[in-house]
Short mmCIF file of C-alpha atoms in Angstrom, two decimals:
data_model
loop_
_atom_site.label_atom_id
_atom_site.label_comp_id
_atom_site.label_asym_id
_atom_site.label_seq_id
_atom_site.Cartn_x
_atom_site.Cartn_y
_atom_site.Cartn_z
CA UNK A 1 1.61 14.47 12.44
CA UNK A 2 4.88 15.87 11.08
CA UNK A 3 4.43 17.27 7.57
CA UNK A 4 7.40 16.98 5.24
CA UNK A 5 7.49 19.62 2.54
CA UNK A 6 9.80 19.13 -0.38
CA UNK A 7 10.74 21.80 -2.88
CA UNK A 8 10.78 22.10 -5.74
CA UNK A 9 8.21 19.47 -6.75
CA UNK A 10 10.05 19.16 -10.04
CA UNK A 11 13.24 20.51 -11.59
CA UNK A 12 14.59 20.44 -15.12
CA UNK A 13 18.36 20.18 -15.23
CA UNK A 14 21.18 19.27 -17.56
CA UNK A 15 23.92 16.72 -17.15
CA UNK A 16 26.66 18.29 -15.10
CA UNK A 17 24.36 20.68 -13.24
CA UNK A 18 24.29 21.06 -9.50
CA UNK A 19 20.87 20.22 -8.12
CA UNK A 20 19.63 21.07 -4.64
CA UNK A 21 16.42 19.68 -3.16
CA UNK A 22 15.09 20.93 0.14
CA UNK A 23 12.91 19.27 2.69
CA UNK A 24 11.27 21.10 5.57
CA UNK A 25 9.69 19.36 8.57
CA UNK A 26 6.71 20.97 10.30
CA UNK A 27 8.46 20.34 13.62
CA UNK A 28 11.95 19.33 14.69
CA UNK A 29 13.09 15.84 13.82
CA UNK A 30 16.68 16.02 15.03
CA UNK A 31 18.67 14.24 12.30
CA UNK A 32 16.21 11.41 11.71
CA UNK A 33 15.90 12.03 8.03
CA UNK A 34 16.65 9.88 5.03
CA UNK A 35 16.64 10.52 1.29
CA UNK A 36 15.50 7.98 -1.32
CA UNK A 37 15.76 7.83 -5.08
CA UNK A 38 13.05 6.16 -7.10
CA UNK A 39 13.05 5.38 -10.78
CA UNK A 40 9.87 4.51 -12.70
CA UNK A 41 8.67 0.97 -11.98
CA UNK A 42 11.31 0.40 -9.36
CA UNK A 43 11.48 0.32 -5.59
CA UNK A 44 13.02 3.28 -3.78
CA UNK A 45 16.73 3.20 -3.06
CA UNK A 46 18.36 4.64 0.06
CA UNK A 47 20.81 7.42 -0.67
CA UNK A 48 21.36 9.29 2.61
CA UNK A 49 20.59 8.31 6.21
CA UNK A 50 20.64 10.31 9.44
CA UNK A 51 20.50 13.50 7.36
CA UNK A 52 24.10 13.49 6.15
CA UNK A 53 25.45 9.98 5.90
CA UNK A 54 26.05 8.48 2.47
CA UNK A 55 24.73 4.95 2.14
CA UNK A 56 27.32 2.39 1.08
CA UNK A 57 27.64 2.17 -2.71
CA UNK A 58 25.99 5.52 -3.42
CA UNK A 59 28.18 7.89 -5.50
CA UNK A 60 29.85 10.72 -3.63
CA UNK A 61 28.15 13.35 -5.84
CA UNK A 62 25.17 12.87 -3.52
CA UNK A 63 25.31 14.64 -0.16
CA UNK A 64 22.87 15.56 2.56
CA UNK A 65 22.83 18.23 5.23
CA UNK A 66 20.64 19.75 7.87
CA UNK A 67 19.10 19.08 11.23
CA UNK A 68 16.03 20.10 13.15
CA UNK A 69 13.53 21.23 10.51
CA UNK A 70 15.54 22.10 7.39
CA UNK A 71 17.36 19.61 5.20
CA UNK A 72 18.93 19.50 1.74
CA UNK A 73 19.92 16.88 -0.73
CA UNK A 74 22.62 18.02 -3.17
CA UNK A 75 23.68 16.34 -6.38
CA UNK A 76 26.95 18.03 -7.18
CA UNK A 77 27.11 17.07 -10.89
CA UNK A 78 24.02 15.51 -12.34
CA UNK A 79 24.55 12.32 -14.28
CA UNK A 80 22.18 10.65 -16.78
CA UNK A 81 21.34 7.92 -14.29
CA UNK A 82 20.26 10.48 -11.70
CA UNK A 83 17.06 11.44 -13.49
CA UNK A 84 14.47 10.12 -11.00
CA UNK A 85 12.13 11.17 -8.24
CA UNK A 86 13.63 11.90 -4.79
CA UNK A 87 11.82 11.59 -1.45
CA UNK A 88 12.73 12.68 2.03
CA UNK A 89 11.47 10.63 5.00
CA UNK A 90 11.34 11.42 8.68
CA UNK A 91 11.82 8.73 11.29
CA UNK A 92 11.62 10.90 14.39
CA UNK A 93 8.03 10.21 15.40
CA UNK A 94 4.86 8.41 14.46
CA UNK A 95 3.37 8.40 11.96
CA UNK A 96 6.44 8.11 9.82
CA UNK A 97 5.99 10.53 6.90
CA UNK A 98 7.47 11.16 3.49
CA UNK A 99 7.85 14.31 1.51
CA UNK A 100 5.78 14.67 -1.63
CA UNK A 101 8.73 13.98 -3.89
CA UNK A 102 10.91 15.95 -6.32
CA UNK A 103 11.08 14.82 -9.90
CA UNK A 104 14.40 15.58 -11.57
CA UNK A 105 13.89 15.78 -15.32
CA UNK A 106 16.17 16.23 -18.31
CA UNK A 107 16.36 19.82 -19.58
CA UNK B 1 22.36 -11.83 -1.48
CA UNK B 2 20.27 -9.71 0.81
CA UNK B 3 16.75 -9.77 -0.58
CA UNK B 4 13.11 -9.13 0.16
CA UNK B 5 10.42 -10.62 -2.11
CA UNK B 6 6.74 -9.69 -1.73
CA UNK B 7 3.81 -11.74 -2.88
CA UNK B 8 0.05 -11.96 -2.43
CA UNK B 9 -1.18 -8.92 -4.29
CA UNK B 10 -4.08 -8.96 -6.71
CA UNK B 11 -7.49 -7.65 -7.54
CA UNK B 12 -10.08 -7.59 -4.75
CA UNK B 13 -13.53 -6.09 -4.34
CA UNK B 14 -14.20 -3.31 -1.82
CA UNK B 15 -14.74 -4.84 1.60
CA UNK B 16 -12.61 -7.84 0.74
CA UNK B 17 -9.44 -9.17 2.30
CA UNK B 18 -5.92 -9.93 1.19
CA UNK B 19 -2.77 -11.16 2.92
CA UNK B 20 0.59 -9.97 1.67
CA UNK B 21 3.78 -11.80 2.38
CA UNK B 22 7.40 -10.72 2.28
CA UNK B 23 10.14 -13.36 2.21
CA UNK B 24 13.54 -12.29 3.53
CA UNK B 25 16.85 -13.90 2.72
CA UNK B 26 20.55 -13.17 3.03
CA UNK B 27 20.42 -11.57 6.48
CA UNK B 28 19.33 -12.27 10.05
CA UNK B 29 15.65 -11.38 9.70
CA UNK B 30 14.92 -11.58 13.41
CA UNK B 31 17.38 -8.75 14.14
CA UNK B 32 15.52 -6.02 12.31
CA UNK B 33 12.46 -3.89 12.57
CA UNK B 34 10.44 -4.23 9.36
CA UNK B 35 7.94 -1.99 7.60
CA UNK B 36 5.30 -1.91 4.93
CA UNK B 37 5.26 1.15 2.68
CA UNK B 38 2.74 1.75 -0.12
CA UNK B 39 2.51 3.87 -3.20
CA UNK B 40 -0.79 4.63 -4.97
CA UNK B 41 -0.54 4.78 -8.77
CA UNK B 42 1.21 8.01 -9.77
CA UNK B 43 1.49 9.19 -6.14
CA UNK B 44 4.12 9.43 -3.43
CA UNK B 45 5.26 7.01 -0.74
CA UNK B 46 3.19 6.35 2.39
CA UNK B 47 4.28 4.46 5.53
CA UNK B 48 1.70 1.80 6.43
CA UNK B 49 2.96 -0.23 9.38
CA UNK B 50 6.00 -1.22 11.40
CA UNK B 51 6.88 -4.23 13.55
CA UNK B 52 9.60 -4.78 16.08
CA UNK B 53 12.09 -7.64 15.88
CA UNK B 54 10.12 -9.95 18.20
CA UNK B 55 6.70 -8.71 17.13
CA UNK B 56 6.02 -7.14 20.52
CA UNK B 57 5.43 -3.63 19.09
CA UNK B 58 3.35 -2.76 16.07
CA UNK B 59 2.42 0.64 14.68
CA UNK B 60 0.06 1.71 11.97
CA UNK B 61 -0.89 4.77 9.98
CA UNK B 62 -4.33 5.97 11.10
CA UNK B 63 -5.99 5.15 7.78
CA UNK B 64 -5.42 1.42 8.21
CA UNK B 65 -5.78 1.01 11.97
CA UNK B 66 -8.35 -1.62 12.83
CA UNK B 67 -8.30 -3.00 9.27
CA UNK B 68 -4.65 -4.06 8.69
CA UNK B 69 -2.51 -6.31 10.92
CA UNK B 70 1.19 -6.59 10.55
CA UNK B 71 2.92 -9.76 11.75
CA UNK B 72 6.06 -11.77 11.29
CA UNK B 73 7.33 -15.33 11.58
CA UNK B 74 11.01 -15.23 12.36
CA UNK B 75 11.35 -18.99 11.98
CA UNK B 76 10.19 -18.60 8.37
CA UNK B 77 11.99 -15.28 7.74
CA UNK B 78 8.75 -13.79 6.69
CA UNK B 79 6.75 -10.59 7.16
CA UNK B 80 3.03 -10.34 6.57
CA UNK B 81 0.20 -7.85 6.47
CA UNK B 82 -3.38 -9.01 6.71
CA UNK B 83 -5.62 -6.42 5.01
CA UNK B 84 -9.34 -6.54 5.77
CA UNK B 85 -12.23 -4.26 4.85
CA UNK B 86 -10.28 -3.04 1.86
CA UNK B 87 -11.20 0.26 0.26
CA UNK B 88 -10.63 1.65 -3.20
CA UNK B 89 -8.13 4.07 -1.65
CA UNK B 90 -5.96 1.13 -0.55
CA UNK B 91 -5.11 0.49 -4.16
CA UNK B 92 -1.33 0.74 -4.32
CA UNK B 93 1.99 -0.97 -4.80
CA UNK B 94 2.97 -2.42 -1.42
CA UNK B 95 6.65 -2.66 -0.51
CA UNK B 96 8.23 -4.30 2.49
CA UNK B 97 11.47 -2.78 3.73
CA UNK B 98 14.17 -3.45 6.30
CA UNK B 99 14.84 -0.79 8.95
CA UNK B 100 18.46 -0.10 9.94
CA UNK B 101 19.63 0.92 13.39
CA UNK B 102 19.90 4.44 11.98
CA UNK B 103 16.21 4.32 11.17
CA UNK B 104 16.51 4.17 7.41
CA UNK B 105 15.02 1.72 4.98
CA UNK B 106 18.08 0.11 3.37
CA UNK B 107 16.58 -2.94 1.68
CA UNK B 108 13.27 -2.91 -0.25
CA UNK B 109 11.36 -5.59 -2.02
CA UNK B 110 10.18 -5.23 -5.61
CA UNK B 111 6.62 -4.58 -4.50
CA UNK B 112 3.30 -6.33 -4.95
CA UNK B 113 0.29 -4.56 -6.45
CA UNK B 114 -3.05 -4.45 -4.71
CA UNK B 115 -6.05 -3.25 -6.67
CA UNK B 116 -9.35 -2.69 -4.89
CA UNK B 117 -12.16 -2.31 -7.40
CA UNK B 118 -15.68 -3.48 -8.07
#
């Protein structure tokens, strides 16, 4: 199984900060990686697909990069509505696996 | 409006069974792979099962193989998962999700809660 390791597991940040979340796969997954945002009590929401493509309707302050084993999600200027938990998810091979999540909290 | 709506969750005893349903609307259901993803209380996301557009391919996480069966009825725009021999560790919110051609989950339902407890 491909293990997806996210770091940090939590981060405290202020509105306007730049936040970077990393996701490392235990083996290469090409660019078959997506990022999701989840708020408490809600279903996850797709932010980035195929490592670096912004999903329609998602603000441009979100961006993704990487390929192979190392990936990043960047929020260029954190907004109040961005406080949530973020998950990476590999779709290269079975079983499909998620990272453990990164909780972005208000500083 | 593109939408997925799950139903069928509830409280069940260990060893019991439950069938979850996911009703799709607003898109051509038969054109998409579909998945079930679950989330135990306070925990992260876990892929459970996937099914191809015509139902000819099905895949499961090891922990549910032999106990869960994913299926679909394209005429009814519906996705299902039959869950047998339920265990306490199956307690979770269960989401259905649509898979895009770029292998991302772009549409999610609101989830249905399954609680396995004596």
